[in-house]
mmCIF file of C-alpha atoms in Angstrom:
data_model
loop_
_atom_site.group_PDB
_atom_site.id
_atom_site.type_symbol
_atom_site.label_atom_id
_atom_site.label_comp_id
_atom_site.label_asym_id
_atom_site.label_seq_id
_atom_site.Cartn_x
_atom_site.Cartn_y
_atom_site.Cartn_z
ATOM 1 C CA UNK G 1 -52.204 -19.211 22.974
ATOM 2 C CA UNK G 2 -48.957 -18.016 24.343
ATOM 3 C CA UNK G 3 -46.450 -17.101 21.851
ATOM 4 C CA UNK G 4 -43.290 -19.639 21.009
ATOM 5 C CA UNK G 5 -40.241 -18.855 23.127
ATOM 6 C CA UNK G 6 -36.750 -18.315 20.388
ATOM 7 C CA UNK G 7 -35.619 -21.446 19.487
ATOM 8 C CA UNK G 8 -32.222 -20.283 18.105
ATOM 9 C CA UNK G 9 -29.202 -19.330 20.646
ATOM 10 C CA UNK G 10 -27.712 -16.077 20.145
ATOM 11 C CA UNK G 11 -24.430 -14.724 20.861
ATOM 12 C CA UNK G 12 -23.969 -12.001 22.516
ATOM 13 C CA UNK G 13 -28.098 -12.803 23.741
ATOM 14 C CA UNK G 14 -29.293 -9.372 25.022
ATOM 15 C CA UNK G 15 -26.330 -6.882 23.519
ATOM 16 C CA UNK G 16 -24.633 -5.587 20.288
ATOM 17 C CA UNK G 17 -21.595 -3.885 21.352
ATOM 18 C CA UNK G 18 -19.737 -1.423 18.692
ATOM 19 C CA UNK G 19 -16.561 -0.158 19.670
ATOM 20 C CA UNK G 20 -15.457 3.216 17.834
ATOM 21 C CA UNK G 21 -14.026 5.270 17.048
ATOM 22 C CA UNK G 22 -16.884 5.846 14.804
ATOM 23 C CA UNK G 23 -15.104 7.657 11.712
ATOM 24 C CA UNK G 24 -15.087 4.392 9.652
ATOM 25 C CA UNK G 25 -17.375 1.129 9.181
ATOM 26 C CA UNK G 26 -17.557 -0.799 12.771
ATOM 27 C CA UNK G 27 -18.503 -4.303 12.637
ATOM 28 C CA UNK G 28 -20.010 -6.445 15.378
ATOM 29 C CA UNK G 29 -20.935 -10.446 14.863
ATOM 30 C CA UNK G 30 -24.050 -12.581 16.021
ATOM 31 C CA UNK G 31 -23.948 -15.916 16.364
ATOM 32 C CA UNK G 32 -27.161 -17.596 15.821
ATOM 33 C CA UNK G 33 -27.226 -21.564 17.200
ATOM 34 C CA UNK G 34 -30.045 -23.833 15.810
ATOM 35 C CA UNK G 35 -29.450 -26.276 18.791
ATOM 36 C CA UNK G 36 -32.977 -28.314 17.831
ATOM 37 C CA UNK G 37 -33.418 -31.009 14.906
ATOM 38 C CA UNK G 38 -36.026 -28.761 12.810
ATOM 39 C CA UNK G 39 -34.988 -26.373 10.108
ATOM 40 C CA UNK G 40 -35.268 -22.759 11.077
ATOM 41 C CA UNK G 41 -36.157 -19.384 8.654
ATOM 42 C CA UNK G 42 -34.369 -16.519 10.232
ATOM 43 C CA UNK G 43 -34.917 -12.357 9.448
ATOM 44 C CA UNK G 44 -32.892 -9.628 10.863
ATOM 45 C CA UNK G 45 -34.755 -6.219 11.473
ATOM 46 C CA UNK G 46 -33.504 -2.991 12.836
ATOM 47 C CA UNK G 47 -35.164 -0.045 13.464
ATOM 48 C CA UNK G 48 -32.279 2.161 11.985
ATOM 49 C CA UNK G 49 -31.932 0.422 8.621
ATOM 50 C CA UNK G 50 -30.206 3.767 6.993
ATOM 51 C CA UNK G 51 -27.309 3.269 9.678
ATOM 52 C CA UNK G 52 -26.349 -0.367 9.477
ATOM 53 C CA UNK G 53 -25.618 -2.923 6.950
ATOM 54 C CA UNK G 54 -26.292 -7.087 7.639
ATOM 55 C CA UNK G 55 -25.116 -9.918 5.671
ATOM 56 C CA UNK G 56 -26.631 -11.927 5.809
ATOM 57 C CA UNK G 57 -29.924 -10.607 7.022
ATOM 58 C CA UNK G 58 -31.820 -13.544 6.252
ATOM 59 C CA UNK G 59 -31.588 -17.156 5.671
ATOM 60 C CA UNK G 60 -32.192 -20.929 6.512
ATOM 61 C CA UNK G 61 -30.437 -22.726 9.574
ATOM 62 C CA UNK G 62 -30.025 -26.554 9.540
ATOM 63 C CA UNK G 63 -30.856 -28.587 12.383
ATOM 64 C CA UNK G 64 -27.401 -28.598 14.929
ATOM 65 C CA UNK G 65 -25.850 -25.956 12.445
ATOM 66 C CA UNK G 66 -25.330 -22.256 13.119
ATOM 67 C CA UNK G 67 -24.263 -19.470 11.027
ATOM 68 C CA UNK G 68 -22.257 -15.530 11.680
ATOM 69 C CA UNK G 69 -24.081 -12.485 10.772
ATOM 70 C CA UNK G 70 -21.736 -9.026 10.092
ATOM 71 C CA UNK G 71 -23.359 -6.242 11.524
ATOM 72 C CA UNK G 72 -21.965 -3.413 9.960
ATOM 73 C CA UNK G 73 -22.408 0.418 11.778
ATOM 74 C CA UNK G 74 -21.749 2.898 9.056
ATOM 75 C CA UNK G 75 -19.492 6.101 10.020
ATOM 76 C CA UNK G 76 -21.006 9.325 12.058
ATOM 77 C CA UNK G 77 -20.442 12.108 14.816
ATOM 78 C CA UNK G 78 -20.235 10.388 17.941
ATOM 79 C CA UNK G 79 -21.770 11.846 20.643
ATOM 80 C CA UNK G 80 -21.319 10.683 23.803
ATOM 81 C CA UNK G 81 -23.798 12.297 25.966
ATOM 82 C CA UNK G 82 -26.629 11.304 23.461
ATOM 83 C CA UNK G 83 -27.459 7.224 24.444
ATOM 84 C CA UNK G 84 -28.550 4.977 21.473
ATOM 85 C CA UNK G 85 -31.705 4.302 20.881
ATOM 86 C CA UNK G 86 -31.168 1.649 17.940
ATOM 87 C CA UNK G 87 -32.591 -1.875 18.071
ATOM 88 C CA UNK G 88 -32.536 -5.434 16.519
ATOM 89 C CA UNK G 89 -34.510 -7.916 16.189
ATOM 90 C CA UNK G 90 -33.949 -11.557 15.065
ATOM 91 C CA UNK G 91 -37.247 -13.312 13.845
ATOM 92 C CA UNK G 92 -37.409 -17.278 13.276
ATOM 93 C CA UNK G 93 -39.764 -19.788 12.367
ATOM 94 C CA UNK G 94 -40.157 -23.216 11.921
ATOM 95 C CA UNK G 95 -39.282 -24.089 8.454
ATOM 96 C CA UNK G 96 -40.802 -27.898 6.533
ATOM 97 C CA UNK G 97 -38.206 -30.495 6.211
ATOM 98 C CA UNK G 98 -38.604 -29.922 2.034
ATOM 99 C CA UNK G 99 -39.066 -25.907 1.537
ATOM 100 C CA UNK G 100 -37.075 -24.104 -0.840
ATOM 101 C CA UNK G 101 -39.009 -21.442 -1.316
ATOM 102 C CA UNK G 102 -38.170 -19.043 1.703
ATOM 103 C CA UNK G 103 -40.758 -16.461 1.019
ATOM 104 C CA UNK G 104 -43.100 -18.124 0.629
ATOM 105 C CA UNK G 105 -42.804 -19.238 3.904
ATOM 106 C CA UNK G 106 -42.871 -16.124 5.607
ATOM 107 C CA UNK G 107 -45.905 -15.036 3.620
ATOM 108 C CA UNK G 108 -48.055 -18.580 4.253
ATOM 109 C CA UNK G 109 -46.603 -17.758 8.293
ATOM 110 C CA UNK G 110 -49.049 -16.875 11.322
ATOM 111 C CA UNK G 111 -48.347 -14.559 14.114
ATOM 112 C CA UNK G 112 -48.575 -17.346 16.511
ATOM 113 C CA UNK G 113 -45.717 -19.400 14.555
ATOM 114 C CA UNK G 114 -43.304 -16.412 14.798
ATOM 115 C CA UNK G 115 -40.435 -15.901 17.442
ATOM 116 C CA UNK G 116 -38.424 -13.247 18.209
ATOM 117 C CA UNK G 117 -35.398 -12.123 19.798
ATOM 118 C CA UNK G 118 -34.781 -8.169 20.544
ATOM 119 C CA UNK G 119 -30.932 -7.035 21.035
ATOM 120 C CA UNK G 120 -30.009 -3.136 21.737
ATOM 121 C CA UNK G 121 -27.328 -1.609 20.353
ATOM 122 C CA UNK G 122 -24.412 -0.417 22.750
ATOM 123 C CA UNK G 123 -21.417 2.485 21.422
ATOM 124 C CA UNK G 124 -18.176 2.378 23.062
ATOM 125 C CA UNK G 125 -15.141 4.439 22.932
ATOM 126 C CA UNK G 126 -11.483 2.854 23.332
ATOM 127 C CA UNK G 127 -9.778 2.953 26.511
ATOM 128 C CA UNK G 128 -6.564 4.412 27.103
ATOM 129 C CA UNK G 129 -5.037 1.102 27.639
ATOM 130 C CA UNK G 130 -6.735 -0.031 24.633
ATOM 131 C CA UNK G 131 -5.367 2.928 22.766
ATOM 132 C CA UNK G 132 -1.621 1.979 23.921
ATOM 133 C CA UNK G 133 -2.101 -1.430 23.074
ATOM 134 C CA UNK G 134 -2.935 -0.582 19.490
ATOM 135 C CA UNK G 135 -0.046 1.438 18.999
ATOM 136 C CA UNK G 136 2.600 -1.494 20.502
ATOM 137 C CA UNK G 137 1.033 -3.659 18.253
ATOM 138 C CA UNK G 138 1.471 -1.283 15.043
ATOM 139 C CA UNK G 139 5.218 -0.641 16.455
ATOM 140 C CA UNK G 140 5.608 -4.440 16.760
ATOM 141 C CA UNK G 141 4.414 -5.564 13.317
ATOM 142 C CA UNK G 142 7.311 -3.266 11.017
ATOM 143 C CA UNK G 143 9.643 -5.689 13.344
ATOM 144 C CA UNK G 144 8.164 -9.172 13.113
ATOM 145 C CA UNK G 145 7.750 -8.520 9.392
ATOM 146 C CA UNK G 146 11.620 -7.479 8.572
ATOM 147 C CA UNK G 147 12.314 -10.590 10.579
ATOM 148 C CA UNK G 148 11.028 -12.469 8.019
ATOM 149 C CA UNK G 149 12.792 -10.939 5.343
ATOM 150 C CA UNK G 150 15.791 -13.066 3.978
ATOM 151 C CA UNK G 151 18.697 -10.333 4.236
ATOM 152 C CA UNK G 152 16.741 -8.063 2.003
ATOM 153 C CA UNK G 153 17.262 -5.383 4.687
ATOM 154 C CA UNK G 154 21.402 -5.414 5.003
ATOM 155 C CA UNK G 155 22.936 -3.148 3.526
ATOM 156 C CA UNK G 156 23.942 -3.005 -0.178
ATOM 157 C CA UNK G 157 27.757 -1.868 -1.445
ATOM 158 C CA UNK G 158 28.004 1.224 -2.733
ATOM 159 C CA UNK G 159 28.141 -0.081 -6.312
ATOM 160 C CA UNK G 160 25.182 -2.085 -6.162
ATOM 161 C CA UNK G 161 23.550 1.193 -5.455
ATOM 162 C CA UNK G 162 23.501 2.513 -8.865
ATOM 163 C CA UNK G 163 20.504 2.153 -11.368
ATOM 164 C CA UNK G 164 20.795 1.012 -14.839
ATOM 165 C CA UNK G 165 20.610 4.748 -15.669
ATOM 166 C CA UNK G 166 23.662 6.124 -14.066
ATOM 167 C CA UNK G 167 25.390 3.300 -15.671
ATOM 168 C CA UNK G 168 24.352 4.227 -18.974
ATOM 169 C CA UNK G 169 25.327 7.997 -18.448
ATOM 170 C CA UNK G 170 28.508 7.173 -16.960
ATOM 171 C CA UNK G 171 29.972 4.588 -20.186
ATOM 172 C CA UNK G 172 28.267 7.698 -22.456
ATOM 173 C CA UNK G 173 30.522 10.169 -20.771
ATOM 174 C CA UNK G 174 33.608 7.977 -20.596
ATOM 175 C CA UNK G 175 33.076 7.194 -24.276
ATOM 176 C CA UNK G 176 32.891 10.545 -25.088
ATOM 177 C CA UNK G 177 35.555 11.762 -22.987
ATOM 178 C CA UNK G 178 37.670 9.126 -25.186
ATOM 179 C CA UNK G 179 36.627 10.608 -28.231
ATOM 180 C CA UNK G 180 38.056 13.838 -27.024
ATOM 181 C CA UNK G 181 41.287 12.690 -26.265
ATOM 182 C CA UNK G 182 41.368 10.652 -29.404
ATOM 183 C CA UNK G 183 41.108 14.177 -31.316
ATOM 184 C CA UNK G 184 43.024 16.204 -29.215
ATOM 185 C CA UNK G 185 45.773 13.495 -29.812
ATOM 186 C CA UNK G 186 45.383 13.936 -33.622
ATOM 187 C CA UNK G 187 44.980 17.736 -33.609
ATOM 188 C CA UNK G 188 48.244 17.823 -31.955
ATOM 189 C CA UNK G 189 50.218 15.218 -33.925
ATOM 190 C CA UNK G 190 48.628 17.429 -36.865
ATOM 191 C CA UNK G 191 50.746 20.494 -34.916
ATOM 192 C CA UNK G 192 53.707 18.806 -34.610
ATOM 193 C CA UNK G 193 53.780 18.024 -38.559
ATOM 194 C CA UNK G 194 53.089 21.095 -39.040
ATOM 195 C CA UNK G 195 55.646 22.553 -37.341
ATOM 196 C CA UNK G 196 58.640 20.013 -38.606
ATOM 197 C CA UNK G 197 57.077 21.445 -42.063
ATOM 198 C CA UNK G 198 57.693 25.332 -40.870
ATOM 199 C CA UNK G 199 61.331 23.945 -39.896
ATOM 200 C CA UNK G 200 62.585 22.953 -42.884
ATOM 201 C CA UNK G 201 61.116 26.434 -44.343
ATOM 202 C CA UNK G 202 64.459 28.742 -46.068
ATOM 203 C CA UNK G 203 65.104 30.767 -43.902
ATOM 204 C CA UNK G 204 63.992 33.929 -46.340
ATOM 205 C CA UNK G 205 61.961 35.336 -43.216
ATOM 206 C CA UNK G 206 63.085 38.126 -41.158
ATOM 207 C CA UNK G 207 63.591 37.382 -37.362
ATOM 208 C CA UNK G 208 60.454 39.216 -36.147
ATOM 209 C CA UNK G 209 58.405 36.711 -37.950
ATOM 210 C CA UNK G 210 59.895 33.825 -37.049
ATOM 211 C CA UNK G 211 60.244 34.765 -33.648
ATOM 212 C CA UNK G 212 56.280 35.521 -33.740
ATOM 213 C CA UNK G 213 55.842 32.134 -35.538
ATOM 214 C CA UNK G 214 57.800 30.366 -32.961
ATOM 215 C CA UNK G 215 55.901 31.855 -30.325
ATOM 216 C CA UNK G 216 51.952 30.697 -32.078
ATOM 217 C CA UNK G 217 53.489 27.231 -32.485
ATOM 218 C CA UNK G 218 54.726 26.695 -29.001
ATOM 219 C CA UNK G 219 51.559 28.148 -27.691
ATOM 220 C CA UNK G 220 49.182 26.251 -29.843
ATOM 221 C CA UNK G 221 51.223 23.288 -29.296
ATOM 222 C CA UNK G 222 50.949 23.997 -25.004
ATOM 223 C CA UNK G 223 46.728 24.347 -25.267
ATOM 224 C CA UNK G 224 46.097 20.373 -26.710
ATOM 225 C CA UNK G 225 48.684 18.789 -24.119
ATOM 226 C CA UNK G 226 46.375 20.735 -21.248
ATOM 227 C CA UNK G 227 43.439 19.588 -22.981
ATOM 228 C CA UNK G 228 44.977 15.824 -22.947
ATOM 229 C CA UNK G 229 45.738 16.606 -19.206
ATOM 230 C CA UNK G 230 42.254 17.727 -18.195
ATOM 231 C CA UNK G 231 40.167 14.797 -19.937
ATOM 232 C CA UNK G 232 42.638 12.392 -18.588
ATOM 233 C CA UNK G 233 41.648 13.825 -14.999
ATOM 234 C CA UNK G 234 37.604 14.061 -15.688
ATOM 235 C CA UNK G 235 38.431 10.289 -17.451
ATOM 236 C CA UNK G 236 40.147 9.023 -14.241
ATOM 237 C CA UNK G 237 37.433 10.531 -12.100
ATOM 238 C CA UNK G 238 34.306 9.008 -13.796
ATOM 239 C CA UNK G 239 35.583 5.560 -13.915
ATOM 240 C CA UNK G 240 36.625 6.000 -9.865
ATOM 241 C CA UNK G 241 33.240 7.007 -9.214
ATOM 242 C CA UNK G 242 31.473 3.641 -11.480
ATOM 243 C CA UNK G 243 34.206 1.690 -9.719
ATOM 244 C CA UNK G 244 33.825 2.438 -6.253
#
């Protein structure tokens, strides 16, 4: 008895194709058709089962249905000068309108009831217009994606630029630089007392002393008023920079 010619349609029939490079997973697809009004067990074999992964590798196919197997080459050193020798093959056979149990019916199955389809296995490199094409599409995507963007790549003021941490360090620096002012302002109304205090001193002191006295007072006096100067300027300049 001659054995049964494959009832299911493949796609691709003869050829699996995998187009590297090779330095990651590769995955192909095969279409299997059940173009007749039977239900059909199906098993897919290879003879390098270490180097590929299939989901699914086996299964049921309803009458007029058809389902996608992932063939899945796993990553190695391509060499082109060495030609694959790897194979698959897609078994089927008639499955009872009311199985469920799938081994079973590959166990209870004869070698006369099986059919088989055999497919090589083909390794291709990219092109070089393939290669260009893949980079103008990666150029093109950065673009079609900030098209989509609602404004979110205009640019921002300045001011909008700072975090919530600069913020914070600028209004602790200001405040301090407030404090400073506030007692360099007392220290040198405390100066000024002192010094209307000296004034109406007799007069019992010789002129050496006063003149010496005179001279500490005016100079003490001079040293808060730059002081007042200087944190007004660092004031002015931290609250230009928050500002702006």
């Amino acid at each position: 008895m001659s054995k049964l010619e494959q009832i299911l349609v493949l796609e691709p029939p003869v050829d699996l194709k995998f187009k590297g490079p090779f330095t990651d997973v590769v995955t192909t697809n095969l279409k299997l058709k059940n173009p007749s009004d039977r239900k059909v067990c199906f098993k897919v074999k290879t003879t390098a089962p270490r180097r590929y992964c299939v989901r699914p590798n086996s299964g049921m196919i309803e009458p007029g249905s058809n389902i996608i197997v992932s063939v899945m080459l796993q990553p190695f050193d391509y060499d082109p000068n060495e030609k694959s020798k790897h194979k698959f093959m897609v078994q089927t056979i008639f499955a009872s309108p009311h199985v469920t149990d799938m081994e079973a019916v590959w166990k209870d199955a004869k070698p006369d009831d099986l059919m088989d389809s055999k497919l090589r296995c083909i390794f291709e490199l990219p092109s070089e217009n393939d290669k260009v094409n893949d980079i103008e599409s990666s150029k093109a995507t950065p673009v079609i994606n900030a098209s989509k963007q609602d404004g979110s790549s205009l640019p921002k003021p300045t001011s909008m630029s700072l975090d919530d941490t600069e913020m914070r360090k600028l209004m602790e620096e200001c405040k301090r630089l407030q404090s400073d002012v506030m007692k360099l302002s007392d220290e040198n109304r405390q100066l000024k007392d002192e010094g209307l205090r000296m004034r109406k001193a007799p007069r019992s002191d010789n002129m050496v002393t006063n003149t010496g006295g005179l001279m500490g007072r005016d100079s003490s006096s001079s040293l808060p008023s730059l002081l007042v100067v200087l944190a007004a300027i660092f004031i002015g300049f931290f609250l230009g920079k928050f500002i702006l």
